Amino acid sequence: MESTIPADHCKFAVPKKGRLYDQVTDMLKGAGVQYHREPRLDIALCKDLAMTMVFLPASDIPKYIAEGNVDIGVTGIDIVEENGDLEVQRVMDLGFGKCRLCVQAPVVKGVKDVRELAGKRIVTSFPNLTKKFFDPLDEELGVKTSIRFVSGSVEAACGLGLADAVVDLVETGTTMKAAGLEIVQSILTTEAILIANPQSTHKNIVDLLKHRIEGYITSKKFVMVSYNCSPEILAKVTEITPGKRAPTITQLTDGGHAVSSLVKKADVAKVMDELHLAGARDILVLELSNSRM
Ligand SMILES: Nc1ncnc2c1ncn2[C@@H]1O[C@H](COP(=O)(O)OP(=O)(O)OP(=O)(O)O)[C@@H](O)[C@H]1O
Ligand SMILES: O=P(O)(O)OC[C@H]1O[C@H](OP(=O)(O)OP(=O)(O)O)[C@H](O)[C@@H]1O
């Protein structure tokens, strides 16, 4: 990394590649954090904040933050848990990068219980979490599970004869199935998380970023639903859309009401069905590009 970071700058760590990269850069754009990254450079100065973006491997980000080299950044909960000895402040779950860390074994072996794997050879990128999981089983069964670290392509380990099972991330299950593996047990549910150094000297910028990112994340979780209704059904329909705080109700010149309310994106189809059934009309769903609550 080039040593051109201004001394007074807050430093924000972004996963430099991999599964989280695109979603983190989209989130930063949505939260109004502007920077220009030159090709192959691992630092980029922000346009309107005294902040420098640093692009680092996701797995190293908790270490840089705990040691105070970086003030704030994004990684996976799995990586934070794997580095459980490092002191970082967990600021907020980000709602993307969702997957599970699972013990997986070859389908042909038909492993039904994870106890069958205690004492065997496990390959993983998460040796600490894997040890924490197998230690109690080892103690119970009087065996010693061998845990070997690899940094990527974990799913290949059984096929290569290196392992009896692996501990790896599963999202869609495509990688696992292609490698002839199946889940024996899930260990951890993970998603992307914003973490910060609790002793950062850039509290103002860190707090500003927390608010900006929180606003963006909220705007992605909710949509604005607006509709018209008659006075007779107002109480019923506003019960269906109580909003985050309260619905906005406007009196129309024809005696009816226009209502707008925040609704969780995941619930919107069901809410629209219920509103229509209750007699609401002209139901519109509007995407939010940002918010500040
Ligand atoms: N399939 C997936 N679906 C959703 N999130 C994932 C998936 N795979 C990984 N992640 C999340 O992204 C993080 C980084 O994983 P990824 O496989 O992109 O690492 P990588 O490319 O090896 O990067 P690095 O070199 O920084 O470790 C994981 O720790 C996890 O939190
Ligand atoms: O269930 P799926 O949707 O198939 O996703 C799971 C895969 O994604 C990640 O690997 P990635 O492809 O990022 O590469 P890596 O093995 O080099 O980390 C993870 O390690 C799994 O192998």
Tab-separated table of C-alpha atoms and ligand atoms in Angstrom:
chain	number	residue	atom	x	y	z
A	1	MET	CA	0.000	0.000	0.000
A	2	GLU	CA	1.313	3.488	-0.815
A	3	SER	CA	2.056	5.657	2.202
A	4	THR	CA	0.046	8.673	1.046
A	5	ILE	CA	-2.654	8.643	3.730
A	6	PRO	CA	-2.885	12.094	5.348
A	7	ALA	CA	-1.982	11.796	9.039
A	8	ASP	CA	-5.230	13.401	10.236
A	9	HIS	CA	-7.502	11.153	8.149
A	10	CYS	CA	-10.024	8.621	9.445
A	11	LYS	CA	-9.408	5.241	7.733
A	12	PHE	CA	-12.250	3.071	6.417
A	13	ALA	CA	-11.506	-0.571	5.481
A	14	VAL	CA	-13.297	-2.093	2.485
A	15	PRO	CA	-12.907	-5.806	1.512
A	16	LYS	CA	-10.595	-5.507	-1.483
A	17	LYS	CA	-12.245	-8.333	-3.501
A	18	GLY	CA	-14.522	-11.319	-3.090
A	19	ARG	CA	-18.168	-11.692	-2.170
A	20	LEU	CA	-18.519	-8.495	-0.132
A	21	TYR	CA	-16.709	-6.044	-2.421
A	22	ASP	CA	-19.550	-5.023	-4.768
A	23	GLN	CA	-22.145	-4.766	-2.015
A	24	VAL	CA	-19.892	-2.656	0.207
A	25	THR	CA	-19.033	-0.265	-2.613
A	26	ASP	CA	-22.765	0.031	-3.499
A	27	MET	CA	-23.545	0.722	0.162
A	28	LEU	CA	-20.880	3.438	0.379
A	29	LYS	CA	-22.182	5.048	-2.799
A	30	GLY	CA	-25.747	4.941	-1.436
A	31	ALA	CA	-24.554	6.460	1.839
A	32	GLY	CA	-22.926	9.333	-0.045
A	33	VAL	CA	-19.304	8.359	0.634
A	34	GLN	CA	-17.502	9.524	-2.504
A	35	TYR	CA	-14.018	8.466	-3.541
A	36	HIS	CA	-12.136	7.613	-6.689
A	37	ARG	CA	-10.029	4.459	-6.653
A	38	GLU	CA	-7.273	4.271	-9.252
A	39	PRO	CA	-6.875	0.782	-10.796
A	40	ARG	CA	-4.749	-1.512	-8.590
A	41	LEU	CA	-4.321	1.124	-5.835
A	42	ASP	CA	-5.370	-0.018	-2.361
A	43	ILE	CA	-6.059	3.443	-0.985
A	44	ALA	CA	-8.444	6.160	-2.161
A	45	LEU	CA	-9.041	9.616	-0.692
A	46	CYS	CA	-12.621	10.659	0.022
A	47	LYS	CA	-13.962	13.705	-1.757
A	48	ASP	CA	-15.936	15.422	1.009
A	49	LEU	CA	-14.675	13.863	4.252
A	50	ALA	CA	-11.265	13.796	5.943
A	51	MET	CA	-11.204	10.066	5.307
A	52	THR	CA	-9.186	7.554	3.293
A	53	MET	CA	-10.641	4.274	2.046
A	54	VAL	CA	-8.243	1.335	2.426
A	55	PHE	CA	-8.865	-1.870	0.478
A	56	LEU	CA	-7.812	-4.930	2.503
A	57	PRO	CA	-8.520	-8.690	2.562
A	58	ALA	CA	-11.837	-9.188	4.435
A	59	SER	CA	-10.150	-11.691	6.742
A	60	ASP	CA	-7.549	-9.122	7.910
A	61	ILE	CA	-9.936	-6.234	8.589
A	62	PRO	CA	-10.738	-7.055	12.285
A	63	LYS	CA	-6.992	-7.169	13.038
A	64	TYR	CA	-6.281	-3.764	11.466
A	65	ILE	CA	-9.250	-2.244	13.293
A	66	ALA	CA	-8.483	-3.821	16.689
A	67	GLU	CA	-4.871	-2.666	16.466
A	68	GLY	CA	-5.920	0.895	15.597
A	69	ASN	CA	-4.375	1.050	12.109
A	70	VAL	CA	-7.861	1.500	10.701
A	71	ASP	CA	-10.821	3.246	12.393
A	72	ILE	CA	-13.884	1.592	10.867
A	73	GLY	CA	-14.710	-0.992	8.208
A	74	VAL	CA	-16.810	-3.837	6.886
A	75	THR	CA	-16.210	-7.564	7.107
A	76	GLY	CA	-18.259	-10.713	7.854
A	77	ILE	CA	-19.582	-11.698	11.294
A	78	ASP	CA	-17.904	-15.079	10.618
A	79	ILE	CA	-14.520	-13.346	10.359
A	80	VAL	CA	-15.137	-11.291	13.518
A	81	GLU	CA	-16.109	-14.485	15.389
A	82	GLU	CA	-13.074	-16.340	14.024
A	83	ASN	CA	-10.922	-13.529	15.470
A	84	GLY	CA	-12.860	-13.503	18.748
A	85	ASP	CA	-9.753	-12.482	20.749
A	86	LEU	CA	-9.581	-9.117	18.926
A	87	GLU	CA	-11.395	-6.186	20.501
A	88	VAL	CA	-13.624	-4.449	17.952
A	89	GLN	CA	-16.879	-2.570	18.410
A	90	ARG	CA	-19.747	-4.223	16.513
A	91	VAL	CA	-21.580	-1.215	15.121
A	92	MET	CA	-24.333	-2.656	12.938
A	93	ASP	CA	-25.337	-5.721	10.921
A	94	LEU	CA	-25.652	-4.718	7.276
A	95	GLY	CA	-28.217	-7.168	5.896
A	96	PHE	CA	-26.115	-8.492	2.989
A	97	GLY	CA	-23.424	-11.181	2.640
A	98	LYS	CA	-25.769	-13.610	4.371
A	99	CYS	CA	-24.671	-17.238	4.520
A	100	ARG	CA	-23.981	-20.053	6.998
A	101	LEU	CA	-20.791	-21.707	8.196
A	102	CYS	CA	-21.430	-25.439	7.986
A	103	VAL	CA	-19.764	-28.777	8.594
A	104	GLN	CA	-19.969	-30.549	5.233
A	105	ALA	CA	-19.138	-34.164	4.344
A	106	PRO	CA	-19.161	-36.139	1.071
A	107	VAL	CA	-22.705	-37.234	0.148
A	108	VAL	CA	-21.399	-40.743	-0.571
A	109	LYS	CA	-20.273	-41.125	3.058
A	110	GLY	CA	-23.841	-40.569	4.295
A	111	VAL	CA	-22.719	-38.861	7.525
A	112	LYS	CA	-25.830	-38.262	9.621
A	113	ASP	CA	-24.332	-37.004	12.905
A	114	VAL	CA	-21.392	-34.665	13.375
A	115	ARG	CA	-20.117	-37.002	16.121
A	116	GLU	CA	-19.126	-39.408	13.337
A	117	LEU	CA	-16.587	-36.757	12.229
A	118	ALA	CA	-14.977	-36.189	15.634
A	119	GLY	CA	-11.397	-37.489	15.557
A	120	LYS	CA	-11.294	-37.265	11.748
A	121	ARG	CA	-9.536	-34.777	9.393
A	122	ILE	CA	-11.257	-31.417	8.861
A	123	VAL	CA	-10.099	-28.707	6.429
A	124	THR	CA	-11.308	-25.110	6.805
A	125	SER	CA	-10.560	-21.372	6.517
A	126	PHE	CA	-12.045	-21.001	10.017
A	127	PRO	CA	-9.729	-23.051	12.292
A	128	ASN	CA	-10.690	-21.270	15.541
A	129	LEU	CA	-14.459	-21.647	15.078
A	130	THR	CA	-13.948	-25.229	13.918
A	131	LYS	CA	-11.842	-26.054	16.994
A	132	LYS	CA	-14.418	-24.406	19.265
A	133	PHE	CA	-17.081	-26.584	17.646
A	134	PHE	CA	-15.169	-29.890	17.768
A	135	ASP	CA	-13.443	-29.471	21.167
A	136	PRO	CA	-16.508	-30.449	23.248
A	137	LEU	CA	-17.154	-33.444	20.948
A	138	ASP	CA	-13.503	-34.522	21.235
A	139	GLU	CA	-13.737	-34.305	25.002
A	140	GLU	CA	-17.002	-36.254	25.067
A	141	LEU	CA	-15.708	-38.994	22.782
A	142	GLY	CA	-12.041	-39.035	23.899
A	143	VAL	CA	-10.632	-38.325	20.416
A	144	LYS	CA	-8.577	-35.563	18.743
A	145	THR	CA	-9.972	-33.982	15.583
A	146	SER	CA	-7.300	-32.799	13.148
A	147	ILE	CA	-8.032	-29.284	11.884
A	148	ARG	CA	-6.075	-27.977	8.929
A	149	PHE	CA	-6.215	-24.407	7.552
A	150	VAL	CA	-6.555	-23.566	3.861
A	151	SER	CA	-7.204	-20.016	2.645
A	152	GLY	CA	-9.632	-20.836	-0.190
A	153	SER	CA	-11.287	-23.538	-2.338
A	154	VAL	CA	-12.040	-25.437	0.882
A	155	GLU	CA	-14.666	-27.529	-0.897
A	156	ALA	CA	-11.947	-29.309	-2.914
A	157	ALA	CA	-10.294	-30.828	0.189
A	158	CYS	CA	-12.377	-34.030	0.455
A	159	GLY	CA	-12.063	-34.786	-3.264
A	160	LEU	CA	-8.301	-34.312	-3.013
A	161	GLY	CA	-8.115	-36.799	-0.172
A	162	LEU	CA	-6.954	-34.155	2.343
A	163	ALA	CA	-10.032	-34.254	4.537
A	164	ASP	CA	-12.942	-36.375	5.730
A	165	ALA	CA	-15.089	-33.245	6.019
A	166	VAL	CA	-14.816	-29.465	5.637
A	167	VAL	CA	-16.134	-26.443	7.493
A	168	ASP	CA	-17.053	-23.843	4.855
A	169	LEU	CA	-19.610	-21.165	4.021
A	170	VAL	CA	-22.858	-22.054	2.274
A	171	GLU	CA	-25.158	-19.562	0.622
A	172	THR	CA	-27.002	-21.138	-2.309
A	173	GLY	CA	-25.325	-24.546	-1.833
A	174	THR	CA	-24.074	-24.547	-5.446
A	175	THR	CA	-20.380	-24.866	-4.530
A	176	MET	CA	-21.094	-27.572	-1.967
A	177	LYS	CA	-23.252	-29.669	-4.339
A	178	ALA	CA	-20.766	-29.325	-7.204
A	179	ALA	CA	-18.098	-30.760	-4.885
A	180	GLY	CA	-20.348	-33.701	-3.906
A	181	LEU	CA	-20.778	-32.449	-0.331
A	182	GLU	CA	-23.802	-32.068	1.964
A	183	ILE	CA	-24.437	-30.210	5.215
A	184	VAL	CA	-24.032	-32.280	8.363
A	185	GLN	CA	-24.511	-29.366	10.761
A	186	SER	CA	-24.686	-25.582	10.631
A	187	ILE	CA	-22.293	-23.815	13.038
A	188	LEU	CA	-22.954	-20.103	12.533
A	189	THR	CA	-25.213	-17.719	10.637
A	190	THR	CA	-23.343	-14.734	9.241
A	191	GLU	CA	-23.793	-11.485	7.328
A	192	ALA	CA	-21.710	-8.375	6.665
A	193	ILE	CA	-21.082	-6.166	9.686
A	194	LEU	CA	-19.771	-2.642	10.273
A	195	ILE	CA	-17.050	-2.690	12.932
A	196	ALA	CA	-15.032	0.112	14.515
A	197	ASN	CA	-12.084	0.677	16.826
A	198	PRO	CA	-13.589	1.566	20.236
A	199	GLN	CA	-10.719	4.020	20.877
A	200	SER	CA	-10.770	5.724	17.465
A	201	THR	CA	-9.715	9.367	17.625
A	202	HIS	CA	-12.067	10.113	14.714
A	203	LYS	CA	-15.300	9.808	16.698
A	204	ASN	CA	-17.043	12.578	14.706
A	205	ILE	CA	-16.485	10.942	11.325
A	206	VAL	CA	-17.163	7.446	12.705
A	207	ASP	CA	-20.511	8.655	14.123
A	208	LEU	CA	-21.368	10.482	10.897
A	209	LEU	CA	-20.654	7.295	8.911
A	210	LYS	CA	-22.757	5.204	11.311
A	211	HIS	CA	-25.729	7.527	10.736
A	212	ARG	CA	-25.235	7.661	6.965
A	213	ILE	CA	-24.893	3.886	6.628
A	214	GLU	CA	-27.792	3.243	9.011
A	215	GLY	CA	-29.949	5.561	6.860
A	216	TYR	CA	-28.967	3.728	3.698
A	217	ILE	CA	-29.517	0.261	5.240
A	218	THR	CA	-32.956	1.312	6.525
A	219	SER	CA	-33.853	2.668	3.092
A	220	LYS	CA	-33.021	-0.746	1.579
A	221	LYS	CA	-35.146	-2.605	4.158
A	222	PHE	CA	-38.275	-0.474	3.690
A	223	VAL	CA	-40.444	0.837	0.854
A	224	MET	CA	-42.961	3.665	0.982
A	225	VAL	CA	-46.511	2.468	0.340
A	226	SER	CA	-49.095	5.098	-0.551
A	227	TYR	CA	-52.796	4.591	-1.247
A	228	ASN	CA	-56.209	6.244	-1.167
A	229	CYS	CA	-59.114	5.162	1.015
A	230	SER	CA	-62.542	6.257	2.216
A	231	PRO	CA	-63.032	7.561	5.789
A	232	GLU	CA	-64.952	4.372	6.738
A	233	ILE	CA	-61.962	2.109	6.249
A	234	LEU	CA	-59.218	4.516	7.446
A	235	ALA	CA	-58.847	2.883	10.871
A	236	LYS	CA	-58.684	-0.608	9.345
A	237	VAL	CA	-56.125	0.178	6.619
A	238	THR	CA	-53.831	2.167	8.916
A	239	GLU	CA	-53.776	-0.864	11.188
A	240	ILE	CA	-52.392	-2.820	8.207
A	241	THR	CA	-49.734	-0.103	7.594
A	242	PRO	CA	-48.868	1.381	11.006
A	243	GLY	CA	-45.523	2.615	9.600
A	244	LYS	CA	-42.201	2.791	11.399
A	245	ARG	CA	-43.407	5.625	13.640
A	246	ALA	CA	-46.926	6.444	12.337
A	247	PRO	CA	-48.593	6.711	8.915
A	248	THR	CA	-48.951	10.103	7.175
A	249	ILE	CA	-52.629	10.840	6.482
A	250	THR	CA	-53.729	13.626	4.099
A	251	GLN	CA	-57.339	14.752	3.666
A	252	LEU	CA	-58.394	14.715	-0.017
A	253	THR	CA	-60.834	17.254	-1.517
A	254	ASP	CA	-63.329	14.461	-2.349
A	255	GLY	CA	-63.685	13.503	1.338
A	256	GLY	CA	-61.306	10.532	1.126
A	257	HIS	CA	-57.792	10.158	2.521
A	258	ALA	CA	-54.352	9.596	1.052
A	259	VAL	CA	-52.109	7.510	3.307
A	260	SER	CA	-48.378	6.895	3.062
A	261	SER	CA	-46.439	4.593	5.313
A	262	LEU	CA	-43.126	2.749	5.531
A	263	VAL	CA	-43.485	-1.020	5.049
A	264	LYS	CA	-40.800	-3.715	5.306
A	265	LYS	CA	-39.763	-4.695	1.786
A	266	ALA	CA	-40.153	-8.366	2.638
A	267	ASP	CA	-43.799	-7.837	3.666
A	268	VAL	CA	-44.926	-5.543	0.859
A	269	ALA	CA	-46.773	-8.040	-1.371
A	270	LYS	CA	-48.815	-9.364	1.572
A	271	VAL	CA	-49.552	-5.810	2.779
A	272	MET	CA	-50.759	-4.789	-0.709
A	273	ASP	CA	-53.081	-7.825	-0.822
A	274	GLU	CA	-54.514	-6.935	2.587
A	275	LEU	CA	-54.934	-3.239	1.705
A	276	HIS	CA	-56.729	-4.052	-1.536
A	277	LEU	CA	-59.008	-6.538	0.210
A	278	ALA	CA	-59.842	-3.909	2.835
A	279	GLY	CA	-60.890	-1.454	0.088
A	280	ALA	CA	-57.794	0.737	-0.369
A	281	ARG	CA	-57.181	1.847	-3.966
A	282	ASP	CA	-54.423	3.483	-6.069
A	283	ILE	CA	-51.834	1.544	-4.045
A	284	LEU	CA	-48.302	2.577	-5.031
A	285	VAL	CA	-44.952	1.219	-3.842
A	286	LEU	CA	-41.991	3.616	-3.956
A	287	GLU	CA	-38.352	2.613	-3.516
A	288	LEU	CA	-36.311	4.740	-1.102
A	289	SER	CA	-32.845	5.827	-2.172
A	290	ASN	CA	-31.751	7.007	1.293
A	291	SER	CA	-33.158	7.891	4.705
A	292	ARG	CA	-32.238	9.478	8.057
A	293	MET	CA	-34.446	8.494	10.979
B	1	LIG	N1	-21.382	-17.339	-0.873
B	1	LIG	C1	-21.420	-16.311	-0.061
B	1	LIG	N2	-22.550	-15.636	0.110
B	1	LIG	C2	-22.607	-14.577	0.921
B	1	LIG	N3	-21.562	-14.118	1.648
B	1	LIG	C3	-20.427	-14.768	1.511
B	1	LIG	C4	-20.300	-15.876	0.658
B	1	LIG	N4	-19.054	-16.306	0.714
B	1	LIG	C5	-18.428	-15.480	1.571
B	1	LIG	N5	-19.249	-14.561	2.069
B	1	LIG	C6	-18.911	-13.494	3.040
B	1	LIG	O1	-17.839	-12.760	2.490
B	1	LIG	C7	-16.673	-12.903	3.310
B	1	LIG	C8	-15.450	-12.949	2.428
B	1	LIG	O2	-15.516	-14.156	1.705
B	1	LIG	P1	-14.825	-14.351	0.310
B	1	LIG	O3	-15.003	-15.781	-0.095
B	1	LIG	O4	-15.259	-13.285	-0.617
B	1	LIG	O5	-13.359	-14.113	0.751
B	1	LIG	P2	-12.096	-14.029	-0.149
B	1	LIG	O6	-12.420	-13.806	-1.587
B	1	LIG	O7	-11.288	-15.198	0.194
B	1	LIG	O8	-11.509	-12.722	0.443
B	1	LIG	P3	-10.288	-12.605	1.413
B	1	LIG	O9	-9.101	-12.863	0.581
B	1	LIG	O10	-10.407	-11.181	1.836
B	1	LIG	O11	-10.497	-13.563	2.554
B	1	LIG	C9	-16.930	-14.170	4.108
B	1	LIG	O12	-16.191	-14.228	5.287
B	1	LIG	C10	-18.416	-14.090	4.350
B	1	LIG	O13	-18.717	-13.215	5.429
B	2	LIG	O1	-23.270	-21.717	-1.445
B	2	LIG	P1	-22.651	-20.904	-2.530
B	2	LIG	O2	-23.605	-19.883	-3.066
B	2	LIG	O3	-22.067	-21.738	-3.617
B	2	LIG	O4	-21.450	-20.049	-1.879
B	2	LIG	C1	-20.505	-20.646	-1.050
B	2	LIG	C2	-19.102	-20.448	-1.534
B	2	LIG	O5	-18.793	-19.034	-1.587
B	2	LIG	C3	-17.537	-18.816	-0.921
B	2	LIG	O6	-16.453	-19.028	-1.741
B	2	LIG	P2	-16.002	-18.098	-2.941
B	2	LIG	O7	-16.725	-18.498	-4.179
B	2	LIG	O8	-16.149	-16.666	-2.560
B	2	LIG	O9	-14.500	-18.462	-3.161
B	2	LIG	P3	-13.345	-18.997	-2.164
B	2	LIG	O10	-13.613	-20.463	-1.982
B	2	LIG	O11	-12.081	-18.729	-2.893
B	2	LIG	O12	-13.459	-18.187	-0.881
B	2	LIG	C4	-17.527	-19.890	0.152
B	2	LIG	O13	-16.227	-20.140	0.638
B	2	LIG	C5	-18.164	-21.083	-0.547
B	2	LIG	O14	-17.208	-21.870	-1.208
